[in-house]
XYZ file of C-alpha atoms in Angstrom:
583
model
C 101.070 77.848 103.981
C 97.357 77.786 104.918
C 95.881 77.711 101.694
C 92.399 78.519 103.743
C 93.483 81.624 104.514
C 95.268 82.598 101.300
C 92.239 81.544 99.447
C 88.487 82.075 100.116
C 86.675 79.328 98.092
C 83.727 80.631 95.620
C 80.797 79.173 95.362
C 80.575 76.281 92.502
C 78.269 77.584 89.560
C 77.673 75.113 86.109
C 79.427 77.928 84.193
C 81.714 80.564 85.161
C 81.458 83.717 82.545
C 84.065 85.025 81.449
C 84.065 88.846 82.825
C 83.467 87.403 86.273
C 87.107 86.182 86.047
C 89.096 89.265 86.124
C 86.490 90.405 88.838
C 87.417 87.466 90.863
C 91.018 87.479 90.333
C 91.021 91.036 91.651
C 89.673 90.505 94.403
C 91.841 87.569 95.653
C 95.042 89.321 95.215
C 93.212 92.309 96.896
C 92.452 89.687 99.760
C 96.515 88.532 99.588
C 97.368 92.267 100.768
C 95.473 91.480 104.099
C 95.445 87.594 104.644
C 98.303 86.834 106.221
C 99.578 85.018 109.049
C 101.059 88.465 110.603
C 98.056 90.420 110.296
C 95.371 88.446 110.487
C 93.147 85.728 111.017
C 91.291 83.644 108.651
C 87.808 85.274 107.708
C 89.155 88.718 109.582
C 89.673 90.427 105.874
C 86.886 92.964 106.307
C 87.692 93.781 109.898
C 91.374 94.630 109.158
C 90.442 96.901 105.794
C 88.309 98.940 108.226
C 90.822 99.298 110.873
C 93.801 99.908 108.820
C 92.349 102.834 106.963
C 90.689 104.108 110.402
C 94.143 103.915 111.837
C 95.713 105.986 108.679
C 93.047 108.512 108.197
C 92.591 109.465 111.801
C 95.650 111.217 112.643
C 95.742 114.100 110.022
C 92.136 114.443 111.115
C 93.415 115.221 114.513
C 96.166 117.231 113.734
C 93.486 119.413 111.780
C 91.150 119.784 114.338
C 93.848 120.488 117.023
C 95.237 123.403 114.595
C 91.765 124.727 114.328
C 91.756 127.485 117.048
C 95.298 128.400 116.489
C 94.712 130.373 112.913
C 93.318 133.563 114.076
C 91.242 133.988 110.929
C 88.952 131.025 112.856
C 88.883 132.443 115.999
C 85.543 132.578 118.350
C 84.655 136.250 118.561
C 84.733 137.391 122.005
C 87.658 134.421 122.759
C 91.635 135.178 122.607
C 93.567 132.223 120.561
C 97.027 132.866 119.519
C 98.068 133.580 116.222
C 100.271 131.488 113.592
C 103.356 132.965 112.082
C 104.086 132.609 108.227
C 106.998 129.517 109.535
C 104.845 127.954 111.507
C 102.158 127.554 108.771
C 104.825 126.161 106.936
C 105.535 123.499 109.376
C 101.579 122.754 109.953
C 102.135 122.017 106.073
C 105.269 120.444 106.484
C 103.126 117.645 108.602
C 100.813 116.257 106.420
C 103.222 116.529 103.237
C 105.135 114.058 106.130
C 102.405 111.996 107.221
C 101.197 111.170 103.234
C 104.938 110.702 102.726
C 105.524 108.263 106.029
C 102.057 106.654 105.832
C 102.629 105.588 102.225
C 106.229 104.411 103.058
C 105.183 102.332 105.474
C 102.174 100.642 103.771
C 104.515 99.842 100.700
C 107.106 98.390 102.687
C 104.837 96.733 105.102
C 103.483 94.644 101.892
C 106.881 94.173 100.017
C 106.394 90.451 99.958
C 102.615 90.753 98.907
C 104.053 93.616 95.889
C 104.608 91.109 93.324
C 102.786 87.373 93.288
C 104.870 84.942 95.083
C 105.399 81.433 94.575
C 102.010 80.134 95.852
C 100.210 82.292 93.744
C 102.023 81.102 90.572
C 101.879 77.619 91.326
C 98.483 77.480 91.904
C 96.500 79.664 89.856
C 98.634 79.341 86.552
C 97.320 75.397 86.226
C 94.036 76.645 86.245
C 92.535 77.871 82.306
C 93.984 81.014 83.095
C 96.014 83.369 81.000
C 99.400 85.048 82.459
C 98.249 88.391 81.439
C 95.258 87.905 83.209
C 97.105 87.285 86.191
C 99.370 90.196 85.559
C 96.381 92.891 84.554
C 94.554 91.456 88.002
C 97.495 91.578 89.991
C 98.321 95.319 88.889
C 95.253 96.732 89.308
C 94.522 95.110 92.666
C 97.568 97.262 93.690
C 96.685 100.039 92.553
C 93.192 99.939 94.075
C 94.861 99.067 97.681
C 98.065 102.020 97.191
C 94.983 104.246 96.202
C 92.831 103.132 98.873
C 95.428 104.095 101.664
C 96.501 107.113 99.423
C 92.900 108.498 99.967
C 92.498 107.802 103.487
C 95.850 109.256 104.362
C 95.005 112.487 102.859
C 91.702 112.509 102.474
C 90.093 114.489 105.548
C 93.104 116.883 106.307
C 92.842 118.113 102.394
C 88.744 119.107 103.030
C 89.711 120.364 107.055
C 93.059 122.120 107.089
C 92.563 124.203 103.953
C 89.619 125.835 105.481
C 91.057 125.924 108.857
C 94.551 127.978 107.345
C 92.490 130.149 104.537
C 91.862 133.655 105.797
C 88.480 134.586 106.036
C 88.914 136.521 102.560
C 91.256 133.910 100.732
C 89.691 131.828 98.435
C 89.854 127.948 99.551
C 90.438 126.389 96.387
C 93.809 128.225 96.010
C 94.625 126.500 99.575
C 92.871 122.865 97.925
C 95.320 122.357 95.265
C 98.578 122.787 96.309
C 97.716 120.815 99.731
C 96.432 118.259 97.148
C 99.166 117.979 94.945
C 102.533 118.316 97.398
C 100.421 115.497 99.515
C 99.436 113.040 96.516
C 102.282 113.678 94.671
C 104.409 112.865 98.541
C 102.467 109.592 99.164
C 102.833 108.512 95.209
C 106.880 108.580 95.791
C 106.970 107.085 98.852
C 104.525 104.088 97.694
C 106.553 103.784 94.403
C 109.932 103.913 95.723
C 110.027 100.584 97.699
C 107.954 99.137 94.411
C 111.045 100.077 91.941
C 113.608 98.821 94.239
C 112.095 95.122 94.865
C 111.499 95.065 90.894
C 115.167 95.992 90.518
C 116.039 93.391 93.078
C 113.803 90.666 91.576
C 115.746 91.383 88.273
C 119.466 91.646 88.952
C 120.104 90.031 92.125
C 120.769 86.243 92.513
C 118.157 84.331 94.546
C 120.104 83.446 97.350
C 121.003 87.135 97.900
C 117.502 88.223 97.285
C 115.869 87.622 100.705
C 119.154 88.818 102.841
C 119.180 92.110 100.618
C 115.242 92.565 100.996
C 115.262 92.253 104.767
C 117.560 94.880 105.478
C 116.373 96.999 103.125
C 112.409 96.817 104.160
C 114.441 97.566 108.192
C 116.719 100.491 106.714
C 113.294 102.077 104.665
C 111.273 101.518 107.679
C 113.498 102.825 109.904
C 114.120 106.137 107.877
C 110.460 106.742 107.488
C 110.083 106.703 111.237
C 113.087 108.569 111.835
C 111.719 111.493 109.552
C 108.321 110.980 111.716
C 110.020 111.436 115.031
C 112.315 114.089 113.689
C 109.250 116.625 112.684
C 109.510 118.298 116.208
C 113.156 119.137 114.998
C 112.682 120.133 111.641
C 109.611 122.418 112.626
C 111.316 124.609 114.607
C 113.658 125.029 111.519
C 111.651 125.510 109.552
C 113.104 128.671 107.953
C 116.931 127.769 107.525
C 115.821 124.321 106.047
C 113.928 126.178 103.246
C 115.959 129.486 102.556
C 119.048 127.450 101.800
C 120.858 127.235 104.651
C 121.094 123.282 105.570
C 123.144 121.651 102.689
C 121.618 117.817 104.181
C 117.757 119.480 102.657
C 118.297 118.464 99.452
C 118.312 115.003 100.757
C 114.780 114.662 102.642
C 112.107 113.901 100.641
C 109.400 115.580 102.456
C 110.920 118.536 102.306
C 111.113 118.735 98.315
C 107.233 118.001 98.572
C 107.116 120.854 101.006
C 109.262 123.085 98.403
C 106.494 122.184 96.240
C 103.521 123.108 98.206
C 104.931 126.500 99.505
C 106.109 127.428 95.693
C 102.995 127.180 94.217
C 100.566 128.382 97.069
C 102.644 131.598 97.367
C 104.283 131.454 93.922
C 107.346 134.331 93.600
C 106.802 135.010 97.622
C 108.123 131.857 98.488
C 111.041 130.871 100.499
C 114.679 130.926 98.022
C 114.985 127.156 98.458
C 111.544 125.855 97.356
C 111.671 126.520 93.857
C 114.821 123.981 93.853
C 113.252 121.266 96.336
C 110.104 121.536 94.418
C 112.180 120.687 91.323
C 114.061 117.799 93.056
C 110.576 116.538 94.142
C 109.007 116.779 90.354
C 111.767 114.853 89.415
C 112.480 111.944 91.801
C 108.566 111.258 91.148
C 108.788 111.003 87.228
C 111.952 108.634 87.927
C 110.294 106.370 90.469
C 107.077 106.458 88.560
C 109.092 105.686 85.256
C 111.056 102.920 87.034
C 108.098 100.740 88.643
C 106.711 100.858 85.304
C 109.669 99.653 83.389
C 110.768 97.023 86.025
C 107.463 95.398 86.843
C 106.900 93.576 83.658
C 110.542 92.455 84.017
C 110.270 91.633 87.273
C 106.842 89.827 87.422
C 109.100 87.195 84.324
C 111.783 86.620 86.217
C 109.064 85.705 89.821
C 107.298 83.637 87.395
C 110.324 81.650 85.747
C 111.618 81.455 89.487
C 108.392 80.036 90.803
C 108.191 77.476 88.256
C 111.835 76.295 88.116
C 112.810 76.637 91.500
C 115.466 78.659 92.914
C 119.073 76.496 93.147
C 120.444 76.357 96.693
C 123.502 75.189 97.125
C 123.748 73.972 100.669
C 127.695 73.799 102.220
C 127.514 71.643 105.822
C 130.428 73.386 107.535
C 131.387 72.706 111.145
C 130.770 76.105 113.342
C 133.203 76.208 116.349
C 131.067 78.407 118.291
C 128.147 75.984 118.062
C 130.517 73.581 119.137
C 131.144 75.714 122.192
C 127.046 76.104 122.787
C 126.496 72.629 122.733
C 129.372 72.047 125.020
C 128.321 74.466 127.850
C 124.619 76.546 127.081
C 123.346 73.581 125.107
C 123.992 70.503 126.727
C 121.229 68.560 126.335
C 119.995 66.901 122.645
C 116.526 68.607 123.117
C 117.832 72.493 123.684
C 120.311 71.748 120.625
C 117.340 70.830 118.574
C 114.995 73.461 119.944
C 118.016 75.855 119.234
C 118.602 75.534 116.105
C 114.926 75.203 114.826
C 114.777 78.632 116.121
C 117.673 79.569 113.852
C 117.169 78.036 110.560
C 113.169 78.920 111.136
C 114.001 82.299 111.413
C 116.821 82.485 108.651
C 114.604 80.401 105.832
C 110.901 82.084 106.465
C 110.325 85.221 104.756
C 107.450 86.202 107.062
C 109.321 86.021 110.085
C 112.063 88.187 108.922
C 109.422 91.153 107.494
C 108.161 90.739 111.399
C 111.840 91.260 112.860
C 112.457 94.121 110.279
C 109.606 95.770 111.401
C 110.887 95.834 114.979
C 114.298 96.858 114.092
C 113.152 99.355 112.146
C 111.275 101.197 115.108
C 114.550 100.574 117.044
C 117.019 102.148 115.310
C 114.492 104.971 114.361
C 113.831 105.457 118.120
C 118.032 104.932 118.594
C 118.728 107.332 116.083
C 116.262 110.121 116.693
C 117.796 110.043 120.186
C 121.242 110.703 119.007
C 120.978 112.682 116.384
C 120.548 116.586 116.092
C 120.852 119.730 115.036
C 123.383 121.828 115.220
C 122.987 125.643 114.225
C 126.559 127.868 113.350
C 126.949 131.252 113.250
C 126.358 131.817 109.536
C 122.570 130.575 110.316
C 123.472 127.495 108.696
C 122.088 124.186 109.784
C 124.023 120.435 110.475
C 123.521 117.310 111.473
C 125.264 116.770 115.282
C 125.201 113.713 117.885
C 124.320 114.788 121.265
C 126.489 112.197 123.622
C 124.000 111.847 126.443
C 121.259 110.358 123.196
C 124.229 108.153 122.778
C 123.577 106.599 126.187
C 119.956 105.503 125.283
C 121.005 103.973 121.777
C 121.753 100.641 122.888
C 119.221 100.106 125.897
C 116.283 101.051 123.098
C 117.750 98.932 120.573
C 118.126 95.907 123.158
C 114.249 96.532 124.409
C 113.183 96.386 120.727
C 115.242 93.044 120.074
C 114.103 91.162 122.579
C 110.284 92.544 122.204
C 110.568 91.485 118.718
C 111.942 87.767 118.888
C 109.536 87.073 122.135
C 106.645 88.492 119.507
C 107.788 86.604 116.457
C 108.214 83.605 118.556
C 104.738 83.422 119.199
C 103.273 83.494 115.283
C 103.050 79.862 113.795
C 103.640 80.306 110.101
C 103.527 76.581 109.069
C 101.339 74.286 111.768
C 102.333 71.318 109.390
C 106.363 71.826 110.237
C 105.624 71.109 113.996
C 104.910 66.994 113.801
C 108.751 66.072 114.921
C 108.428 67.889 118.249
C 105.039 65.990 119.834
C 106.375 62.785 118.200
C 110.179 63.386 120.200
C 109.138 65.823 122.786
C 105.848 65.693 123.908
C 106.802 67.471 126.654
C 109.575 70.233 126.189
C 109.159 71.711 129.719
C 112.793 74.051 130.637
C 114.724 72.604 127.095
C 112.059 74.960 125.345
C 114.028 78.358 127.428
C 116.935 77.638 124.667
C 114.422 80.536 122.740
C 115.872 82.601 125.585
C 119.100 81.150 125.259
C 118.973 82.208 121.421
C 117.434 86.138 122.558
C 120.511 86.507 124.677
C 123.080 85.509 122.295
C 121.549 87.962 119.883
C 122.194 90.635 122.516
C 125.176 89.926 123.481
C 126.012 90.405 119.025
C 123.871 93.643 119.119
C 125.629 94.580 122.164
C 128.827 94.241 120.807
C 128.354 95.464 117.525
C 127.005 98.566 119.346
C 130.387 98.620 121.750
C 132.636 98.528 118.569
C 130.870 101.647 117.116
C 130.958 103.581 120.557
C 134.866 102.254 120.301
C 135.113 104.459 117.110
C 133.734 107.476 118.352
C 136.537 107.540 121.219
C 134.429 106.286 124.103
C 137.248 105.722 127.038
C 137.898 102.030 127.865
C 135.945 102.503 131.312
C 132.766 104.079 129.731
C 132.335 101.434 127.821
C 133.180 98.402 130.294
C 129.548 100.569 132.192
C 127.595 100.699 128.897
C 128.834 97.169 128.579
C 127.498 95.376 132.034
C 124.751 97.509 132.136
C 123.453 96.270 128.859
C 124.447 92.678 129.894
C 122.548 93.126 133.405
C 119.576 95.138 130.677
C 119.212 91.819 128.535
C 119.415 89.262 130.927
C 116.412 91.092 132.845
C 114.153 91.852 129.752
C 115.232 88.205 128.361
C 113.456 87.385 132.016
C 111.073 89.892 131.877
C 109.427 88.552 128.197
C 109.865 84.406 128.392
C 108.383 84.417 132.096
C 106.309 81.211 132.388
C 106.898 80.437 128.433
C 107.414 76.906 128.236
C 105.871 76.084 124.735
C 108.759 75.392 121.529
C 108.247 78.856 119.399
C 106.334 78.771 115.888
C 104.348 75.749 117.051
C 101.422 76.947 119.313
C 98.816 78.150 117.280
C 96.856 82.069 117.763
C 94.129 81.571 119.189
C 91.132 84.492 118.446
C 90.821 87.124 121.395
C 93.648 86.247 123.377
C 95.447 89.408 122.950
C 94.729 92.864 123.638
C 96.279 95.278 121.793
C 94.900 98.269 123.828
C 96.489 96.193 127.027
C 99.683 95.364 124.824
C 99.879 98.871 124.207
C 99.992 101.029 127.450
C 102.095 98.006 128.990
C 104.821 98.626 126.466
C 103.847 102.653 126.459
C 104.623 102.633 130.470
C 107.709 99.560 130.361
C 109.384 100.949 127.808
C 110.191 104.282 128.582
C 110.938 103.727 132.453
C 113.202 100.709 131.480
C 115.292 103.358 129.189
C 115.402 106.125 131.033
C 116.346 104.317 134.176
C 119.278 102.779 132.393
C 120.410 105.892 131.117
C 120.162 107.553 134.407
C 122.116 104.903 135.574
C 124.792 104.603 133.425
C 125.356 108.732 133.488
C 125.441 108.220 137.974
C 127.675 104.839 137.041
C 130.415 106.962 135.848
C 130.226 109.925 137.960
C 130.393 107.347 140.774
C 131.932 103.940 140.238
C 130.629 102.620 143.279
C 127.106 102.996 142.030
C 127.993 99.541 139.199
C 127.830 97.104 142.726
C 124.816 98.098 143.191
C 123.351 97.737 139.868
C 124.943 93.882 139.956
C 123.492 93.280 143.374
C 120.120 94.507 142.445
C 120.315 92.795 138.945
C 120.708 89.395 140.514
C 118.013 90.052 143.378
C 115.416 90.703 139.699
C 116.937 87.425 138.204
C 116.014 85.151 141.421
C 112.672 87.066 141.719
C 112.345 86.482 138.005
C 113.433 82.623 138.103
C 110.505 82.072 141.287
C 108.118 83.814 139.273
C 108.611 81.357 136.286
C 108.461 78.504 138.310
C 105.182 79.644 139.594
C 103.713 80.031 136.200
C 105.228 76.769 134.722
C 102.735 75.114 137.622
C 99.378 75.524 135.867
C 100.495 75.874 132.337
C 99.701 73.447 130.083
C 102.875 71.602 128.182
C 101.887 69.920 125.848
C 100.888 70.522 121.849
C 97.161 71.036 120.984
C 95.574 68.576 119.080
C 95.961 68.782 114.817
C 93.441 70.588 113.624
C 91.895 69.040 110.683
C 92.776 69.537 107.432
C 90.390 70.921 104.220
C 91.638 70.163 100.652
C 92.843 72.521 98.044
C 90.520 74.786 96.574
C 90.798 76.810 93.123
C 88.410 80.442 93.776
C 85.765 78.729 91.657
C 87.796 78.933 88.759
C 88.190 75.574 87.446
C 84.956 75.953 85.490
């Protein structure tokens, strides 16, 4: 780890007073929330405050200004602007109890790793004259300052804008403040808490080799249900009424909604819909328990980080011998140098924490995007509300899911954690050339197991034999193209080529993927629906799938020509510094 950018060094002074401590300690665990090799670059801090909390308060800005001519009570004089019914108020409402809720989610979850001190910070800043509880007091209220921060921004300009936009002309705004302010803060507050209590509760009862596994999937599963509720708002909107009179039993179990319950009960009081009393009272409740949790599990916790960073964590370590490696290294991995480039790639990817919050990030907009496109709602004739999957959102499951995979890995590939881990390759391979491709070698084994795992659960839903043999070689002819597609020209060995400032885009990076990704889906899906309506139509996507490969392989080739490929030259090394504190 790049102590450099974990650590800004303070200047030397003869003596170092005592209150400055705390002050300084606050601030470098503040710092640890936004120095990281995934977010940013060394002396970027400042910068990536600014535009994370531009990038969180803007929307609900938006959203209130868009509303702003749509509340006749607002309206130009002289100018025609439709009017708002009482349920779609409630669903204006509904979307920034949501966005505090989501926002807040995804901050927390985001920083999981950065929640509690790892072992870098305990190794290093417990030699120093420093006290534990200093550490633990510094730690705990640099998180609360940064869950505040984003708290604030998230909520901060719709609760001045949309009050005054929705309050009749003779309503009285602070009776529109409050609620908005409480179902909001009290929304965000569970959301940042939640993922807080449940890595305390992991720290504390779960064995250290099942810690990281267990964290992983649950930072994908949170992120992906927070995005899932996101995209889902259209949805819920429109049902707005049977969610909260009652009539959907699944209610109960969506958070924003009990937030929601909250905020209509007490801005309309005895008027309000039947079911928000009783969400409002789930909501109350879930936040005292959360709340009450992260408090009694944090002190635990932080012990049991601490004893764990000191002692070290046993790994036992069982060499078995894998027949399907044996198979790879027989046929896909011939060659000594794609073995070793192989399984780097593996056990990088398995052992480094940061590289598996960057994949869980990516699955988690996956499946959310998989999901919403399955799931939805299905209305019977007693006006009651359930959950449905609509078969041709079954279609586009696995062709988003694939996209997302191999976006991810080609991204992930590309972030050097640990420059220090790379001397064996220049020393053995100073020149990896086509061995480096085993990284696409590795993408397409992963989804050919996503592919199948994907095939097995279309299997249990009673997909015939033949629909799935098309969802099958269309997802085969999907990966091998995107596989193509993303490692065109990349001849470097992943993790090992440094970032280099202003070499990416992300306004580029983002219509690119805006304009491939949903014409790569939708085509596939349109595709697969003609496939089995006409069988005749699966030569054609073969034919046309190998024409893109060829194209694809001359189009490396031409890149590989003026690419360097080699390593750059070791960058020189500064010795350890101690945030002035050594005094």
């Amino acid at each position: 780890m790049n102590m450099q950018i974990l650590f800004k060094a303070q200047p030397a002074a003869p003596s170092l007073k005592a209150n400055s401590i705390p002050r300084i300690l606050r601030q470098h665990f503040f710092r640890r929330f936004f120095d990281n090799d995934t977010l940013s670059l060394e002396a970027e801090t400042e910068t990536t405050v600014v535009r994370a909390l531009c990038a969180v308060a803007v929307p609900p800005l938006m959203v209130a200004f868009w509303l702003l001519p749509r509340y006749p009570s607002r309206s130009i004089p002289g100018i025609y602007f439709p009017g708002r019914d009482i349920w779609a108020i409630t669903s204006d409402r509904y979307f920034f109890v949501l966005y505090s809720f989501v926002a807040m989610g995804l901050v927390a979850t985001f920083e999981w790793e950065m929640l509690f001190p790892d072992r870098a910070d305990f190794q290093i800043l417990l030699p120093l004259p420093l006290k534990a509880r200093e550490l633990f007091r510094a730690k705990g209220l640099a998180l609360l300052s940064f869950l505040g921060m984003f708290l604030a921004a998230a909520n901060l300009f719709a609760l001045i804008l949309f009050p005054a936009v929705s309050t009749r002309s003779n309503g009285n705004y602070l009776h529109s403040v409050w609620p908005h302010l409480a179902a909001v803060s009290l929304a965000g507050i569970f959301a940042a808490l939640t993922p807080l209590a449940l890595e305390g509760l992991f720290l504390c009862f779960l064995p250290s080799r099942l810690f990281r596994p267990v964290s992983t999937v649950t930072q994908s599963l949170s992120i992906t249900a927070l995005l899932l509720l996101f995209l889902l708002y259209p949805l819920f909107g429109s049902h707005m009424q049977t969610l909260l009179e009652g009539h959907a039993a699944f209610a109960s179990f969506i958070p924003p909604l009990w937030f929601l319950g909250l905020y209509e009960y007490l801005i309309l009081g005895q008027a309000a819909p039947a079911g928000a009393a009783s969400l409002a009272i789930i909501g109350l409740y879930a936040t005292a328990a959360s709340t009450a949790l992260a408090l009694l599990v944090y002190p635990a916790a932080w012990a049991r980080q601490k004893k764990t960073a000191l002692e070290g964590a046993a790994q036992a370590r069982v060499q078995t011998r894998n027949p399907f490696y044996a198979l790879l290294h027989r046929t896909l991995l011939a060659r000594p140098q794609q073995r070793g480039i192989f399984h780097f790639l593996r056990q990088t990817i398995a052992r480094n924490i940061h590289y598996q919050v960057y994949l869980a990030l990516y699955a988690g907009v996956g499946l959310a995007l998989a999901i919403c496109s399955i799931v939805t709602l299905k209305a019977a004739a007693s006006s009651a509300l359930s959950l449905a999957l609509w078969k041709p959102g079954l279609h586009a499951g696995l062709p988003l899911l694939l996209f997302w995979l191999v976006s991810g890995l080609r991204a992930a590939f590309a972030f050097p954690i640990d420059m220090r881990a790379r001397w064996v390759f220049p020393i053995n391979l100073p020149f990896p050339g086509r061995d480096a491709k085993s990284a696409k070698t590795f993408t397409l084994l992963c989804c050919a197991a996503l592919t199948a795992g994907v095939l097995s659960l279309l299997l249990a839903l009673h997909w015939s034999w033949r629909d799935l043999a098309i969802q099958g070689i269309c997802s085969a002819a999907l990966s091998l193209l995107l596989a193509d597609l993303f490692f065109v020209g990349r001849t470097r060995i992943p993790f090992t080529t440094p970032r280099l400032p202003g070499r990416t885009n992300l306004a580029i990076v983002f219509v690119l993927y805006a304009a491939l990704f949903p014409a790569l889906v939708l085509s596939t899906v349109s595709l697969e629906l003609a496939t089995e309506a006409n069988l005749a139509i699966l030569l054609r996507i073969l034919l046309a799938t190998v024409a893109l490969h060829i194209l694809f392989i001359g189009a490396d080739r031409f890149f590989q020509q003026d690419s360097p490929d080699g390593f750059f030259e070791e960058e020189a090394a500064e010795g350890p510094q101690t945030l002035g504190l050594s005094q």
